[in-house]
Amino acid sequence: MATVLQDDIFQLVREPINVAALARQVRAPKDGATVTFDGFVRNQSHDRPTLYLDYEAYESMAVAKMQEIGAQIHEKYRIHCVAMVHRLGRLEIGETSVFIAISAPHRAAAFEACRFAIDTLKRTVPIWKKEYFEDGAVWADGELPPAPVATPRAKPAS
């Protein structure tokens, strides 16, 4: 497996994420594109008004998993640098909860790598979200695997 580059950034933070600074940090003269994903708190979930969110993590394992994702990205795509930052604690509506920036010489690799990064983070990194509503709170379910493709039924043996 490829190693994570020294310029890569993998962090869990409790303060607001500075998305502009992170996007600038991954950019280099050899790059031709930076693709970012800015996941932020929306004001509703499952047709219920959301008041705020609270994120918790198994922090040492979460950072290690984020670094593993970074190594996979470097192995799979021709990219230059990765920044992956997730916020913990209470977040209000509109605040960034997760930010990913990926720079690459060409846009296709940056787009594909960024999609892989957020999808893999949501599936594998031990970070949990609690959603607060006027009438209570619930822990949000994780990402569900894709539904299996329907296949024709086999005919019974005769």
GROMACS .gro file of N, CA and C in nm:
model
  474
    1MET      N    1   0.085  -0.119   0.000
    1MET     CA    2   0.000   0.000   0.000
    1MET      C    3   0.089   0.124   0.000
    2ALA      N    4   0.043   0.224  -0.074
    2ALA     CA    5   0.118   0.349  -0.080
    2ALA      C    6   0.117   0.418   0.055
    3THR      N    7   0.219   0.495   0.081
    3THR     CA    8   0.222   0.568   0.207
    3THR      C    9   0.158   0.705   0.189
    4VAL      N   10   0.109   0.758   0.298
    4VAL     CA   11   0.052   0.892   0.296
    4VAL      C   12   0.165   0.993   0.283
    5LEU      N   13   0.145   1.094   0.203
    5LEU     CA   14   0.249   1.195   0.183
    5LEU      C   15   0.254   1.291   0.300
    6GLN      N   16   0.369   1.350   0.320
    6GLN     CA   17   0.391   1.442   0.431
    6GLN      C   18   0.299   1.563   0.425
    7ASP      N   19   0.259   1.604   0.304
    7ASP     CA   20   0.173   1.721   0.289
    7ASP      C   21   0.025   1.692   0.317
    8ASP      N   22  -0.013   1.565   0.323
    8ASP     CA   23  -0.152   1.529   0.348
    8ASP      C   24  -0.194   1.571   0.489
    9ILE      N   25  -0.323   1.598   0.504
    9ILE     CA   26  -0.378   1.644   0.633
    9ILE      C   27  -0.495   1.554   0.671
   10PHE      N   28  -0.489   1.496   0.790
   10PHE     CA   29  -0.597   1.414   0.844
   10PHE      C   30  -0.619   1.457   0.987
   11GLN      N   31  -0.736   1.517   1.014
   11GLN     CA   32  -0.758   1.574   1.147
   11GLN      C   33  -0.902   1.557   1.193
   12LEU      N   34  -0.915   1.548   1.324
   12LEU     CA   35  -1.043   1.565   1.392
   12LEU      C   36  -1.028   1.694   1.471
   13VAL      N   37  -1.126   1.783   1.460
   13VAL     CA   38  -1.116   1.913   1.526
   13VAL      C   39  -1.244   1.944   1.600
   14ARG      N   40  -1.234   2.033   1.697
   14ARG     CA   41  -1.351   2.075   1.774
   14ARG      C   42  -1.389   2.221   1.745
   15GLU      N   43  -1.310   2.287   1.663
   15GLU     CA   44  -1.338   2.426   1.626
   15GLU      C   45  -1.384   2.428   1.479
   16PRO      N   46  -1.444   2.539   1.434
   16PRO     CA   47  -1.488   2.546   1.294
   16PRO      C   48  -1.374   2.515   1.197
   17ILE      N   49  -1.409   2.448   1.089
   17ILE     CA   50  -1.312   2.409   0.986
   17ILE      C   51  -1.293   2.525   0.889
   18ASN      N   52  -1.167   2.563   0.866
   18ASN     CA   53  -1.136   2.671   0.773
   18ASN      C   54  -1.120   2.610   0.634
   19VAL      N   55  -1.230   2.603   0.560
   19VAL     CA   56  -1.230   2.534   0.431
   19VAL      C   57  -1.141   2.603   0.328
   20ALA      N   58  -1.138   2.734   0.329
   20ALA     CA   59  -1.055   2.806   0.231
   20ALA      C   60  -0.906   2.779   0.255
   21ALA      N   61  -0.865   2.778   0.381
   21ALA     CA   62  -0.724   2.752   0.413
   21ALA      C   63  -0.684   2.611   0.373
   22LEU      N   64  -0.772   2.513   0.398
   22LEU     CA   65  -0.741   2.374   0.362
   22LEU      C   66  -0.731   2.358   0.210
   23ALA      N   67  -0.821   2.420   0.137
   23ALA     CA   68  -0.816   2.411  -0.010
   23ALA      C   69  -0.686   2.472  -0.063
   24ARG      N   70  -0.640   2.581  -0.001
   24ARG     CA   71  -0.513   2.642  -0.042
   24ARG      C   72  -0.394   2.552  -0.007
   25GLN      N   73  -0.402   2.484   0.109
   25GLN     CA   74  -0.289   2.402   0.153
   25GLN      C   75  -0.260   2.284   0.062
   26VAL      N   76  -0.361   2.229  -0.003
   26VAL     CA   77  -0.335   2.111  -0.089
   26VAL      C   78  -0.290   2.150  -0.229
   27ARG      N   79  -0.302   2.275  -0.263
   27ARG     CA   80  -0.273   2.322  -0.399
   27ARG      C   81  -0.124   2.347  -0.419
   28ALA      N   82  -0.073   2.303  -0.534
   28ALA     CA   83   0.068   2.323  -0.567
   28ALA      C   84   0.081   2.359  -0.715
   29PRO      N   85   0.194   2.418  -0.754
   29PRO     CA   86   0.211   2.458  -0.895
   29PRO      C   87   0.197   2.343  -0.995
   30LYS      N   88   0.226   2.220  -0.953
   30LYS     CA   89   0.215   2.106  -1.046
   30LYS      C   90   0.071   2.058  -1.065
   31ASP      N   91  -0.022   2.111  -0.985
   31ASP     CA   92  -0.161   2.069  -0.993
   31ASP      C   93  -0.237   2.150  -1.096
   32GLY      N   94  -0.343   2.088  -1.150
   32GLY     CA   95  -0.431   2.158  -1.243
   32GLY      C   96  -0.573   2.163  -1.191
   33ALA      N   97  -0.598   2.097  -1.077
   33ALA     CA   98  -0.734   2.095  -1.022
   33ALA      C   99  -0.731   2.067  -0.873
   34THR      N  100  -0.826   2.128  -0.804
   34THR     CA  101  -0.855   2.093  -0.665
   34THR      C  102  -1.006   2.070  -0.658
   35VAL      N  103  -1.045   1.955  -0.607
   35VAL     CA  104  -1.186   1.924  -0.589
   35VAL      C  105  -1.211   1.915  -0.439
   36THR      N  106  -1.321   1.977  -0.394
   36THR     CA  107  -1.352   1.977  -0.252
   36THR      C  108  -1.492   1.921  -0.228
   37PHE      N  109  -1.509   1.866  -0.108
   37PHE     CA  110  -1.640   1.826  -0.059
   37PHE      C  111  -1.659   1.896   0.075
   38ASP      N  112  -1.767   1.971   0.088
   38ASP     CA  113  -1.798   2.044   0.211
   38ASP      C  114  -1.932   1.992   0.261
   39GLY      N  115  -1.927   1.902   0.360
   39GLY     CA  116  -2.049   1.849   0.419
   39GLY      C  117  -2.087   1.933   0.539
   40PHE      N  118  -2.209   1.986   0.541
   40PHE     CA  119  -2.248   2.076   0.649
   40PHE      C  120  -2.384   2.039   0.703
   41VAL      N  121  -2.417   2.093   0.818
   41VAL     CA  122  -2.539   2.059   0.890
   41VAL      C  123  -2.659   2.124   0.822
   42ARG      N  124  -2.757   2.041   0.786
   42ARG     CA  125  -2.879   2.092   0.725
   42ARG      C  126  -2.987   2.109   0.832
   43ASN      N  127  -3.092   2.181   0.799
   43ASN     CA  128  -3.194   2.217   0.897
   43ASN      C  129  -3.308   2.116   0.910
   44GLN      N  130  -3.295   2.001   0.845
   44GLN     CA  131  -3.398   1.898   0.856
   44GLN      C  132  -3.337   1.761   0.829
   45SER      N  133  -3.403   1.659   0.883
   45SER     CA  134  -3.363   1.521   0.860
   45SER      C  135  -3.487   1.434   0.871
   46HIS      N  136  -3.512   1.355   0.770
   46HIS     CA  137  -3.630   1.267   0.769
   46HIS      C  138  -3.758   1.347   0.793
   47ASP      N  139  -3.769   1.460   0.724
   47ASP     CA  140  -3.887   1.547   0.732
   47ASP      C  141  -3.914   1.604   0.872
   48ARG      N  142  -3.808   1.615   0.953
   48ARG     CA  143  -3.820   1.676   1.086
   48ARG      C  144  -3.720   1.790   1.095
   49PRO      N  145  -3.761   1.904   1.151
   49PRO     CA  146  -3.667   2.015   1.168
   49PRO      C  147  -3.554   1.975   1.266
   50THR      N  148  -3.431   1.996   1.223
   50THR     CA  149  -3.314   1.965   1.305
   50THR      C  150  -3.273   2.091   1.381
   51LEU      N  151  -3.243   2.075   1.510
   51LEU     CA  152  -3.196   2.188   1.590
   51LEU      C  153  -3.045   2.202   1.581
   52TYR      N  154  -2.973   2.090   1.598
   52TYR     CA  155  -2.827   2.087   1.589
   52TYR      C  156  -2.782   1.941   1.588
   53LEU      N  157  -2.654   1.918   1.563
   53LEU     CA  158  -2.595   1.784   1.563
   53LEU      C  159  -2.482   1.778   1.665
   54ASP      N  160  -2.452   1.657   1.707
   54ASP     CA  161  -2.337   1.633   1.795
   54ASP      C  162  -2.262   1.513   1.741
   55TYR      N  163  -2.132   1.531   1.715
   55TYR     CA  164  -2.049   1.424   1.661
   55TYR      C  165  -1.953   1.373   1.768
   56GLU      N  166  -1.940   1.240   1.772
   56GLU     CA  167  -1.843   1.174   1.859
   56GLU      C  168  -1.761   1.078   1.773
   57ALA      N  169  -1.643   1.041   1.823
   57ALA     CA  170  -1.558   0.950   1.747
   57ALA      C  171  -1.471   0.868   1.840
   58TYR      N  172  -1.429   0.754   1.792
   58TYR     CA  173  -1.320   0.678   1.853
   58TYR      C  174  -1.198   0.742   1.787
   59GLU      N  175  -1.143   0.844   1.852
   59GLU     CA  176  -1.054   0.938   1.785
   59GLU      C  177  -0.927   0.877   1.727
   60SER      N  178  -0.855   0.795   1.804
   60SER     CA  179  -0.730   0.741   1.750
   60SER      C  180  -0.757   0.649   1.631
   61MET      N  181  -0.864   0.570   1.639
   61MET     CA  182  -0.896   0.482   1.527
   61MET      C  183  -0.949   0.562   1.408
   62ALA      N  184  -1.025   0.667   1.434
   62ALA     CA  185  -1.079   0.748   1.325
   62ALA      C  186  -0.967   0.812   1.243
   63VAL      N  187  -0.868   0.870   1.309
   63VAL     CA  188  -0.756   0.932   1.237
   63VAL      C  189  -0.678   0.825   1.160
   64ALA      N  190  -0.655   0.710   1.221
   64ALA     CA  191  -0.584   0.601   1.152
   64ALA      C  192  -0.661   0.557   1.028
   65LYS      N  193  -0.792   0.546   1.038
   65LYS     CA  194  -0.874   0.507   0.922
   65LYS      C  195  -0.870   0.614   0.813
   66MET      N  196  -0.872   0.740   0.854
   66MET     CA  197  -0.863   0.849   0.756
   66MET      C  198  -0.729   0.842   0.682
   67GLN      N  199  -0.622   0.811   0.754
   67GLN     CA  200  -0.490   0.796   0.691
   67GLN      C  201  -0.489   0.678   0.596
   68GLU      N  202  -0.556   0.568   0.633
   68GLU     CA  203  -0.566   0.453   0.543
   68GLU      C  204  -0.638   0.492   0.414
   69ILE      N  205  -0.746   0.568   0.428
   69ILE     CA  206  -0.819   0.614   0.309
   69ILE      C  207  -0.726   0.699   0.221
   70GLY      N  208  -0.649   0.787   0.284
   70GLY     CA  209  -0.553   0.868   0.209
   70GLY      C  210  -0.453   0.783   0.133
   71ALA      N  211  -0.403   0.680   0.197
   71ALA     CA  212  -0.308   0.589   0.130
   71ALA      C  213  -0.375   0.518   0.013
   72GLN      N  214  -0.499   0.475   0.030
   72GLN     CA  215  -0.571   0.410  -0.079
   72GLN      C  216  -0.592   0.507  -0.195
   73ILE      N  217  -0.622   0.632  -0.164
   73ILE     CA  218  -0.642   0.732  -0.269
   73ILE      C  219  -0.514   0.751  -0.350
   74HIS      N  220  -0.401   0.760  -0.280
   74HIS     CA  221  -0.273   0.777  -0.352
   74HIS      C  222  -0.243   0.655  -0.439
   75GLU      N  223  -0.284   0.539  -0.394
   75GLU     CA  224  -0.260   0.416  -0.469
   75GLU      C  225  -0.350   0.405  -0.591
   76LYS      N  226  -0.476   0.447  -0.577
   76LYS     CA  227  -0.576   0.427  -0.682
   76LYS      C  228  -0.582   0.539  -0.785
   77TYR      N  229  -0.547   0.661  -0.746
   77TYR     CA  230  -0.567   0.777  -0.834
   77TYR      C  231  -0.438   0.858  -0.846
   78ARG      N  232  -0.421   0.925  -0.959
   78ARG     CA  233  -0.304   1.011  -0.979
   78ARG      C  234  -0.334   1.149  -0.921
   79ILE      N  235  -0.314   1.158  -0.791
   79ILE     CA  236  -0.342   1.284  -0.721
   79ILE      C  237  -0.214   1.333  -0.654
   80HIS      N  238  -0.218   1.456  -0.608
   80HIS     CA  239  -0.103   1.514  -0.539
   80HIS      C  240  -0.121   1.512  -0.388
   81CYS      N  241  -0.231   1.568  -0.338
   81CYS     CA  242  -0.244   1.589  -0.194
   81CYS      C  243  -0.388   1.572  -0.149
   82VAL      N  244  -0.404   1.529  -0.023
   82VAL     CA  245  -0.536   1.507   0.037
   82VAL      C  246  -0.544   1.584   0.168
   83ALA      N  247  -0.656   1.651   0.191
   83ALA     CA  248  -0.689   1.706   0.323
   83ALA      C  249  -0.826   1.649   0.359
   84MET      N  250  -0.835   1.588   0.477
   84MET     CA  251  -0.960   1.528   0.524
   84MET      C  252  -0.975   1.567   0.671
   85VAL      N  253  -1.075   1.651   0.699
   85VAL     CA  254  -1.094   1.703   0.835
   85VAL      C  255  -1.240   1.682   0.874
   86HIS      N  256  -1.261   1.627   0.994
   86HIS     CA  257  -1.396   1.608   1.046
   86HIS      C  258  -1.408   1.678   1.179
   87ARG      N  259  -1.518   1.744   1.198
   87ARG     CA  260  -1.543   1.818   1.322
   87ARG      C  261  -1.615   1.730   1.422
   88LEU      N  262  -1.582   1.746   1.549
   88LEU     CA  263  -1.649   1.675   1.658
   88LEU      C  264  -1.717   1.777   1.749
   89GLY      N  265  -1.811   1.727   1.831
   89GLY     CA  266  -1.882   1.814   1.924
   89GLY      C  267  -2.010   1.866   1.862
   90ARG      N  268  -2.065   1.970   1.924
   90ARG     CA  269  -2.192   2.028   1.882
   90ARG      C  270  -2.171   2.118   1.760
   91LEU      N  271  -2.254   2.097   1.658
   91LEU     CA  272  -2.252   2.179   1.537
   91LEU      C  273  -2.390   2.235   1.511
   92GLU      N  274  -2.394   2.363   1.478
   92GLU     CA  275  -2.519   2.432   1.449
   92GLU      C  276  -2.551   2.421   1.299
   93ILE      N  277  -2.673   2.454   1.263
   93ILE     CA  278  -2.717   2.452   1.123
   93ILE      C  279  -2.621   2.537   1.039
   94GLY      N  280  -2.576   2.482   0.928
   94GLY     CA  281  -2.488   2.554   0.836
   94GLY      C  282  -2.340   2.535   0.861
   95GLU      N  283  -2.302   2.479   0.977
   95GLU     CA  284  -2.159   2.460   1.005
   95GLU      C  285  -2.106   2.336   0.933
   96THR      N  286  -1.981   2.346   0.886
   96THR     CA  287  -1.917   2.234   0.817
   96THR      C  288  -1.884   2.124   0.917
   97SER      N  289  -1.928   2.001   0.885
   97SER     CA  290  -1.897   1.885   0.969
   97SER      C  291  -1.780   1.805   0.912
   98VAL      N  292  -1.769   1.799   0.782
   98VAL     CA  293  -1.658   1.727   0.718
   98VAL      C  294  -1.616   1.803   0.593
   99PHE      N  295  -1.484   1.812   0.574
   99PHE     CA  296  -1.431   1.879   0.456
   99PHE      C  297  -1.318   1.795   0.398
  100ILE      N  298  -1.325   1.776   0.268
  100ILE     CA  299  -1.221   1.701   0.196
  100ILE      C  300  -1.177   1.786   0.078
  101ALA      N  301  -1.046   1.798   0.061
  101ALA     CA  302  -0.990   1.867  -0.055
  101ALA      C  303  -0.883   1.776  -0.116
  102ILE      N  304  -0.889   1.761  -0.247
  102ILE     CA  305  -0.792   1.677  -0.317
  102ILE      C  306  -0.740   1.752  -0.437
  103SER      N  307  -0.608   1.761  -0.446
  103SER     CA  308  -0.546   1.826  -0.561
  103SER      C  309  -0.482   1.720  -0.650
  104ALA      N  310  -0.479   1.751  -0.779
  104ALA     CA  311  -0.424   1.657  -0.877
  104ALA      C  312  -0.384   1.734  -1.002
  105PRO      N  313  -0.297   1.674  -1.083
  105PRO     CA  314  -0.263   1.739  -1.209
  105PRO      C  315  -0.384   1.753  -1.302
  106HIS      N  316  -0.481   1.659  -1.293
  106HIS     CA  317  -0.597   1.659  -1.383
  106HIS      C  318  -0.726   1.643  -1.304
  107ARG      N  319  -0.832   1.705  -1.352
  107ARG     CA  320  -0.959   1.709  -1.279
  107ARG      C  321  -1.025   1.573  -1.260
  108ALA      N  322  -1.017   1.484  -1.357
  108ALA     CA  323  -1.087   1.356  -1.345
  108ALA      C  324  -1.041   1.279  -1.222
  109ALA      N  325  -0.911   1.272  -1.201
  109ALA     CA  326  -0.858   1.201  -1.084
  109ALA      C  327  -0.901   1.268  -0.955
  110ALA      N  328  -0.903   1.401  -0.953
  110ALA     CA  329  -0.942   1.474  -0.833
  110ALA      C  330  -1.090   1.449  -0.800
  111PHE      N  331  -1.177   1.452  -0.902
  111PHE     CA  332  -1.319   1.425  -0.879
  111PHE      C  333  -1.341   1.283  -0.827
  112GLU      N  334  -1.281   1.186  -0.894
  112GLU     CA  335  -1.300   1.046  -0.856
  112GLU      C  336  -1.245   1.019  -0.715
  113ALA      N  337  -1.130   1.074  -0.685
  113ALA     CA  338  -1.068   1.053  -0.554
  113ALA      C  339  -1.151   1.117  -0.443
  114CYS      N  340  -1.207   1.235  -0.469
  114CYS     CA  341  -1.288   1.302  -0.368
  114CYS      C  342  -1.415   1.222  -0.339
  115ARG      N  343  -1.479   1.170  -0.441
  115ARG     CA  344  -1.598   1.086  -0.422
  115ARG      C  345  -1.563   0.961  -0.343
  116PHE      N  346  -1.453   0.897  -0.378
  116PHE     CA  347  -1.408   0.778  -0.306
  116PHE      C  348  -1.381   0.813  -0.159
  117ALA      N  349  -1.320   0.928  -0.136
  117ALA     CA  350  -1.283   0.968   0.000
  117ALA      C  351  -1.405   0.983   0.090
  118ILE      N  352  -1.506   1.058   0.046
  118ILE     CA  353  -1.623   1.079   0.133
  118ILE      C  354  -1.705   0.953   0.148
  119ASP      N  355  -1.721   0.878   0.041
  119ASP     CA  356  -1.799   0.753   0.050
  119ASP      C  357  -1.732   0.654   0.144
  120THR      N  358  -1.600   0.642   0.137
  120THR     CA  359  -1.527   0.548   0.222
  120THR      C  360  -1.524   0.597   0.366
  121LEU      N  361  -1.505   0.727   0.386
  121LEU     CA  362  -1.509   0.782   0.522
  121LEU      C  363  -1.643   0.751   0.588
  122LYS      N  364  -1.754   0.778   0.520
  122LYS     CA  365  -1.887   0.756   0.578
  122LYS      C  366  -1.910   0.609   0.614
  123ARG      N  367  -1.853   0.518   0.534
  123ARG     CA  368  -1.871   0.374   0.557
  123ARG      C  369  -1.780   0.316   0.663
  124THR      N  370  -1.659   0.370   0.680
  124THR     CA  371  -1.558   0.297   0.757
  124THR      C  372  -1.499   0.369   0.878
  125VAL      N  373  -1.511   0.500   0.886
  125VAL     CA  374  -1.446   0.574   0.994
  125VAL      C  375  -1.540   0.581   1.115
  126PRO      N  376  -1.491   0.544   1.234
  126PRO     CA  377  -1.577   0.541   1.354
  126PRO      C  378  -1.608   0.681   1.410
  127ILE      N  379  -1.701   0.749   1.339
  127ILE     CA  380  -1.752   0.880   1.379
  127ILE      C  381  -1.904   0.865   1.380
  128TRP      N  382  -1.967   0.910   1.489
  128TRP     CA  383  -2.111   0.895   1.506
  128TRP      C  384  -2.178   1.030   1.521
  129LYS      N  385  -2.299   1.039   1.465
  129LYS     CA  386  -2.374   1.164   1.463
  129LYS      C  387  -2.504   1.146   1.541
  130LYS      N  388  -2.528   1.237   1.634
  130LYS     CA  389  -2.655   1.242   1.706
  130LYS      C  390  -2.730   1.365   1.659
  131GLU      N  391  -2.855   1.343   1.615
  131GLU     CA  392  -2.939   1.451   1.563
  131GLU      C  393  -3.037   1.494   1.671
  132TYR      N  394  -3.045   1.624   1.693
  132TYR     CA  395  -3.135   1.679   1.795
  132TYR      C  396  -3.253   1.749   1.728
  133PHE      N  397  -3.373   1.715   1.777
  133PHE     CA  398  -3.499   1.770   1.727
  133PHE      C  399  -3.575   1.831   1.844
  134GLU      N  400  -3.682   1.902   1.816
  134GLU     CA  401  -3.763   1.961   1.924
  134GLU      C  402  -3.816   1.856   2.021
  135ASP      N  403  -3.846   1.737   1.970
  135ASP     CA  404  -3.908   1.634   2.053
  135ASP      C  405  -3.811   1.522   2.095
  136GLY      N  406  -3.680   1.547   2.086
  136GLY     CA  407  -3.584   1.446   2.130
  136GLY      C  408  -3.464   1.437   2.038
  137ALA      N  409  -3.386   1.331   2.057
  137ALA     CA  410  -3.264   1.312   1.980
  137ALA      C  411  -3.250   1.165   1.941
  138VAL      N  412  -3.182   1.141   1.830
  138VAL     CA  413  -3.154   1.005   1.784
  138VAL      C  414  -3.013   0.998   1.728
  139TRP      N  415  -2.951   0.882   1.745
  139TRP     CA  416  -2.824   0.856   1.678
  139TRP      C  417  -2.857   0.823   1.534
  140ALA      N  418  -2.789   0.887   1.440
  140ALA     CA  419  -2.816   0.865   1.298
  140ALA      C  420  -2.758   0.731   1.255
  141ASP      N  421  -2.832   0.664   1.168
  141ASP     CA  422  -2.782   0.539   1.112
  141ASP      C  423  -2.667   0.568   1.018
  142GLY      N  424  -2.579   0.471   1.003
  142GLY     CA  425  -2.468   0.485   0.909
  142GLY      C  426  -2.516   0.468   0.766
  143GLU      N  427  -2.424   0.480   0.674
  143GLU     CA  428  -2.455   0.459   0.534
  143GLU      C  429  -2.495   0.314   0.513
  144LEU      N  430  -2.599   0.293   0.436
  144LEU     CA  431  -2.642   0.157   0.406
  144LEU      C  432  -2.572   0.110   0.280
  145PRO      N  433  -2.542  -0.021   0.271
  145PRO     CA  434  -2.482  -0.070   0.148
  145PRO      C  435  -2.582  -0.061   0.034
  146PRO      N  436  -2.534  -0.059  -0.090
  146PRO     CA  437  -2.628  -0.051  -0.202
  146PRO      C  438  -2.717  -0.175  -0.204
  147ALA      N  439  -2.840  -0.158  -0.248
  147ALA     CA  440  -2.932  -0.271  -0.258
  147ALA      C  441  -2.882  -0.367  -0.364
  148PRO      N  442  -2.900  -0.498  -0.341
  148PRO     CA  443  -2.854  -0.594  -0.442
  148PRO      C  444  -2.933  -0.578  -0.571
  149VAL      N  445  -2.867  -0.606  -0.681
  149VAL     CA  446  -2.931  -0.599  -0.811
  149VAL      C  447  -3.024  -0.719  -0.823
  150ALA      N  448  -3.146  -0.694  -0.869
  150ALA     CA  449  -3.242  -0.802  -0.885
  150ALA      C  450  -3.195  -0.896  -0.995
  151THR      N  451  -3.205  -1.024  -0.969
  151THR     CA  452  -3.168  -1.124  -1.069
  151THR      C  453  -3.289  -1.212  -1.094
  152PRO      N  454  -3.300  -1.267  -1.216
  152PRO     CA  455  -3.414  -1.352  -1.247
  152PRO      C  456  -3.409  -1.477  -1.157
  153ARG      N  457  -3.527  -1.522  -1.119
  153ARG     CA  458  -3.535  -1.642  -1.036
  153ARG      C  459  -3.498  -1.764  -1.118
  154ALA      N  460  -3.427  -1.854  -1.053
  154ALA     CA  461  -3.391  -1.980  -1.119
  154ALA      C  462  -3.514  -2.068  -1.125
  155LYS      N  463  -3.527  -2.146  -1.233
  155LYS     CA  464  -3.638  -2.240  -1.242
  155LYS      C  465  -3.610  -2.357  -1.150
  156PRO      N  466  -3.713  -2.408  -1.083
  156PRO     CA  467  -3.693  -2.523  -0.997
  156PRO      C  468  -3.647  -2.644  -1.076
  157ALA      N  469  -3.563  -2.725  -1.013
  157ALA     CA  470  -3.514  -2.848  -1.079
  157ALA      C  471  -3.630  -2.945  -1.092
  158SER      N  472  -3.632  -3.020  -1.204
  158SER     CA  473  -3.740  -3.116  -1.220
  158SER      C  474  -3.692  -3.258  -1.209
   0.00000   0.00000   0.00000
